[in-house]
Coordinates of C-alpha atoms in Angstrom, one line a residue:
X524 CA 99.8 33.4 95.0
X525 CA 100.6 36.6 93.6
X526 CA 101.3 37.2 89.7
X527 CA 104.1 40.2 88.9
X528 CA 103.2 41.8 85.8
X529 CA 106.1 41.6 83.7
X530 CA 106.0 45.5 82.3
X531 CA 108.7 47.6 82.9
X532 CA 107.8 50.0 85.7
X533 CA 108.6 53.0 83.7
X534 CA 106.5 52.0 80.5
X535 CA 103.4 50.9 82.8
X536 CA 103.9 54.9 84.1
X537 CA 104.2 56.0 80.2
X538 CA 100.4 56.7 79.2
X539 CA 100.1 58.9 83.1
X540 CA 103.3 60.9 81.9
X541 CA 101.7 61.7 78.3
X542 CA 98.6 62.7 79.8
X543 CA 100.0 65.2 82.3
X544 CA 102.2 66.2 79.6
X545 CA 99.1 67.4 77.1
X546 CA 97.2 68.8 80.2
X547 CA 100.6 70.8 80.8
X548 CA 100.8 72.3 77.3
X549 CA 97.1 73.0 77.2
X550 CA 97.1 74.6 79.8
X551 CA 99.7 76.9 78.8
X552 CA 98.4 77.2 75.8
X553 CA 94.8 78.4 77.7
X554 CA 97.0 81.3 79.5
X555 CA 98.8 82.5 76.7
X556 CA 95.7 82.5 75.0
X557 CA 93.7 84.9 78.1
X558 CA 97.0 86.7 78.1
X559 CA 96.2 88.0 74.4
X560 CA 92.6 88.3 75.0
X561 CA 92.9 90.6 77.8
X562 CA 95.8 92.4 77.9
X563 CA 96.4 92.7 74.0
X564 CA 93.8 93.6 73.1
X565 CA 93.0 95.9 75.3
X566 CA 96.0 97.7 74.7
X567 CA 96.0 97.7 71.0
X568 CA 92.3 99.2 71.4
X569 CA 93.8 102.1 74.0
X570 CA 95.6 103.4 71.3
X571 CA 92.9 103.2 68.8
X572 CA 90.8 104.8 71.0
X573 CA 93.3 107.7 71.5
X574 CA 93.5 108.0 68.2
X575 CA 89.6 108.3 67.3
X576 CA 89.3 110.4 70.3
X577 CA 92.0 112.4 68.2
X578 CA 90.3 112.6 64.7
X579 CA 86.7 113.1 65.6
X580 CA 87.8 116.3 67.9
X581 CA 89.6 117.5 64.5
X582 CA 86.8 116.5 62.5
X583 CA 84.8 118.9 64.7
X584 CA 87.8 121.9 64.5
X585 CA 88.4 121.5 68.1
X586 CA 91.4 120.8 69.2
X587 CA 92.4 117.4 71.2
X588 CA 92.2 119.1 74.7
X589 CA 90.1 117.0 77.6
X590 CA 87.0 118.9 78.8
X591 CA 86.9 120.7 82.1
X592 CA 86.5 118.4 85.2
X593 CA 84.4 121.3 86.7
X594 CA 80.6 121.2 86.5
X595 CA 78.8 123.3 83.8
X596 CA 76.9 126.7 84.5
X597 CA 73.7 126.4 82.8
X598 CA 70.1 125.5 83.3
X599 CA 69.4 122.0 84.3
X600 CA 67.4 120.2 81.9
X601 CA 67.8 123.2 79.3
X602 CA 67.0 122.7 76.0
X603 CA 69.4 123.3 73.1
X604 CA 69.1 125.9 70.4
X605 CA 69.3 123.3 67.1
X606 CA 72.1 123.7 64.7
X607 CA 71.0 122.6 60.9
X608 CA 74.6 121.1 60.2
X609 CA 74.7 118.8 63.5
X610 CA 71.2 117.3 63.1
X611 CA 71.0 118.1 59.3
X612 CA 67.3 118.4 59.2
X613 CA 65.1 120.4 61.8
X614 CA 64.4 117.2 63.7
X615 CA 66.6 115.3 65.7
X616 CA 64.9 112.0 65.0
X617 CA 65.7 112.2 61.4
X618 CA 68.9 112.6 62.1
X619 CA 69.2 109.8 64.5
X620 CA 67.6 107.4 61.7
X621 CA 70.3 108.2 59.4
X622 CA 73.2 107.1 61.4
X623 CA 74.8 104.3 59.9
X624 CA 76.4 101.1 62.2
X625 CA 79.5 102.7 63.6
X626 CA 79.5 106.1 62.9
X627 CA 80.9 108.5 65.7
X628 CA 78.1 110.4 67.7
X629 CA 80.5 111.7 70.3
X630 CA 83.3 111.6 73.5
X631 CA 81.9 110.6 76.8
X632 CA 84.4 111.1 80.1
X633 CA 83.8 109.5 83.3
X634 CA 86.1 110.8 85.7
X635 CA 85.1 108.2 88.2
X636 CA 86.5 105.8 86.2
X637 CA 89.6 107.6 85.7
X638 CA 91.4 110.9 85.4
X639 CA 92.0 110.8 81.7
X640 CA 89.4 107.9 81.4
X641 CA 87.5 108.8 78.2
X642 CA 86.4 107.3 75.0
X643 CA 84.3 107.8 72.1
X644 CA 80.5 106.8 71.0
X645 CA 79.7 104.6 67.8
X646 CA 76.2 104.0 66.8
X647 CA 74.9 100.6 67.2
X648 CA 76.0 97.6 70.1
X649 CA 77.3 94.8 67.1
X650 CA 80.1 93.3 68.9
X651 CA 82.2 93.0 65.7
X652 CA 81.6 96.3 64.5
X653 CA 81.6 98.4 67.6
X654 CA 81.7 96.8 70.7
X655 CA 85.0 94.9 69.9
X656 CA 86.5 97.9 68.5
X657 CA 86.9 99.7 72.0
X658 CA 84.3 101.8 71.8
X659 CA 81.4 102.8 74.0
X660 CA 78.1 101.6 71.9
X661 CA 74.9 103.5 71.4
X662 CA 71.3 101.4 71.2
X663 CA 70.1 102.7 68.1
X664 CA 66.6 103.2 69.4
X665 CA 67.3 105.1 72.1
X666 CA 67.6 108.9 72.5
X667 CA 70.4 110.4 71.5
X668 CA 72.6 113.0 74.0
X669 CA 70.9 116.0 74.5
X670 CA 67.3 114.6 73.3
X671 CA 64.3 113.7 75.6
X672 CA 64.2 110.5 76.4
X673 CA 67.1 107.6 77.4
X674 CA 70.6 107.6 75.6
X675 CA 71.5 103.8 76.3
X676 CA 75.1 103.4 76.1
X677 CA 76.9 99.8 76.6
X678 CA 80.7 98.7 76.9
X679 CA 83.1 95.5 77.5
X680 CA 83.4 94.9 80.6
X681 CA 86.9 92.8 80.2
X682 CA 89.0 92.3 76.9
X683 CA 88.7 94.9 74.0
X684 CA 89.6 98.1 76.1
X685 CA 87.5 96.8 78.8
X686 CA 86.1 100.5 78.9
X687 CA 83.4 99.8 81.3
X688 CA 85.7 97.3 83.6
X689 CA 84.9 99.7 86.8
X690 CA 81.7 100.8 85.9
X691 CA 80.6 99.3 89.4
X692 CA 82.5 101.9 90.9
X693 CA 80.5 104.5 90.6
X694 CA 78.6 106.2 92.7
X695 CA 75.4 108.5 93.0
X696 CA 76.3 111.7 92.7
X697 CA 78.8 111.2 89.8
X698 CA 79.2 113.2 86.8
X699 CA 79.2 111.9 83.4
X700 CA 79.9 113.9 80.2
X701 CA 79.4 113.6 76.7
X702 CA 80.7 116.0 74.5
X703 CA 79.4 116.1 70.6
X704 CA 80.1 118.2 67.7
X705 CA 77.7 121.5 68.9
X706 CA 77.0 120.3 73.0
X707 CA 78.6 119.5 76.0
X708 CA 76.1 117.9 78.5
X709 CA 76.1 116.9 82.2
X710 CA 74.8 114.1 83.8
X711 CA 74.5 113.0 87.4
X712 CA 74.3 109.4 88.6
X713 CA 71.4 108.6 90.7
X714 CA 70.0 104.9 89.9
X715 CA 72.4 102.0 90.2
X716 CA 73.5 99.4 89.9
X717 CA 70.9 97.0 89.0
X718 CA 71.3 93.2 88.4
X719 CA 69.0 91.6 85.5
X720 CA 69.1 89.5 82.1
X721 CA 70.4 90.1 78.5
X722 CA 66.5 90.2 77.4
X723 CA 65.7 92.7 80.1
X724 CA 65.2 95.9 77.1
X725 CA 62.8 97.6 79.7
X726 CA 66.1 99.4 81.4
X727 CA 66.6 101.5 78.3
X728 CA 62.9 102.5 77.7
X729 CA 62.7 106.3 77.5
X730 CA 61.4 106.1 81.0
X731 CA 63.6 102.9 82.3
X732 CA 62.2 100.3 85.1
X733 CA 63.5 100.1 88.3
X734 CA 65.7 103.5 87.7
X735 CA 63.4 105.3 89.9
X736 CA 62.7 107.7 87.4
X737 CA 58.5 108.2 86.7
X738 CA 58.2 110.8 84.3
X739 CA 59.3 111.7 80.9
X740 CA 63.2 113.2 80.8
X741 CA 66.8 113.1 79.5
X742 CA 68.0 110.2 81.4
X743 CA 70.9 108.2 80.7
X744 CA 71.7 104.7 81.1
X745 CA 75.0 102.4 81.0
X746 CA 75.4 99.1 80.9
X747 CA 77.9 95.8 80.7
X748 CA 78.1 92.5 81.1
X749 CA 78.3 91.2 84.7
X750 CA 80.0 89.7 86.7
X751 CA 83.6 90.0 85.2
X752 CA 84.1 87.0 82.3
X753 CA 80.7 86.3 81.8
X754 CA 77.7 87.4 79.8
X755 CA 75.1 85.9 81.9
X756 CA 74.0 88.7 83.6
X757 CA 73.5 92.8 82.8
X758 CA 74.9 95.8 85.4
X759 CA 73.0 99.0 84.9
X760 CA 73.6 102.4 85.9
X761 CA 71.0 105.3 85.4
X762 CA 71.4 109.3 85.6
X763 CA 69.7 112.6 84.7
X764 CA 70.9 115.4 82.8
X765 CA 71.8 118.3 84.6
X766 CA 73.0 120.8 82.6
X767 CA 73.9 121.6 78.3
X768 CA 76.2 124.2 76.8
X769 CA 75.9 124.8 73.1
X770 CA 78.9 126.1 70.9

């Protein structure tokens, strides 16, 4: 013999309807939360960006004109006649050493990421700092652009301009540039890309594993979190320097 419970049918289906109703709202909540995250911010750091992109070229008494997309005419792998008021001593590694979290070092442009894709580079990878800001961050023991050795460079990969969103778009044979206050240097892509850890610090060594470079140079190397949305893993690109104007 069967025994009915006696609860209304619509207050037995109350708790179920509460539920769903919290896991509806949270839900929301989660999207309009991504939707700030990502798109915000990275369009509130765009325009930063433009506008440091803006200010360092005037701090430099250039104007805010984007470099030519035409390769450089000089000697690959020249070296540099040093200026006293970029590197403010006769050595360019006392100069790196004073470089203070977040100070400007220069513009780089990858036109494979973009026609007007360009952006500037801080010293130092602190999320909070530099990272978060928009801007492309530079490993403070590495080499700086135009110096022998490796100038490690890093960038979101998603949220905060997402500057290096597409880095897994280039290609070998691409041009990078990085323009600072006295040079304007090339770079070609030729290692890349390359899967590995956080912890994996032996991709940015002056003479980087698994780039295929063996000797002592002025390499380059760029790196991001991998895949999209995730910090698990690292991609890596590596190039060469190819050519360096002075001004």
């Amino acid at each position: 013999m069967m025994v009915r419970d006696g609860t209304p049918p619509r207050i037995r289906r109350f708790p179920w309807i509460f539920i769903g109703e919290i896991m509806i709202t949270f839900g929301l909540v989660l999207i309009l939360f991504l939707a700030y995250d990502i798109w915000w911010t990275t369009s509130a750091v765009r325009v930063r960006q433009e506008q440091a992109i803006k200010e360092l070229r005037q701090s430099w008494g250039k104007s805010d004109a984007p470099e030519p997309s035409k390769s450089m005419e000089s000697t690959p792998q020249a070296t540099p006649r040093p200026k006293q008021s970029e590197n403010h001593t006769s050595s360019g590694q006392e100069y790196a050493r004073g470089l203070l979290l977040s100070d400007p070092i220069g513009i780089i442009r990858i036109p494979r990421l973009g026609k007007k894709w360009q952006a500037t580079i801080h010293e130092g990878v602190h999320k909070r700092d530099v990272l978060d800001r928009g801007f492309v961050g530079h490993y403070s023991p590495t080499a700086l652009p135009g110096m022998q050795g490796n100038v490690a460079l890093a960038a979101h990969s998603i949220t905060h301009g997402a500057l290096f969103a597409h880095l897994n778009r280039l290609r070998h044979g691409d041009r990078i540039y990085i323009e600072t206050q006295y040079r304007k240097l090339e770079y070609v892509v030729d290692g890349g890309p390359y899967i590995t850890s956080p912890q994996d610090v032996s991709v940015i060594t002056p003479v980087p594993r698994h780039s295929g470079f063996d000797r002592p140079g002025k390499y380059i190397t760029l790196t991001t979190c991998w895949p999209p949305m995730t910090s698990s893993k690292r991609m890596i690109y590596w190039g060469h320097q190819v050519s360096v104007r002075t001004e």
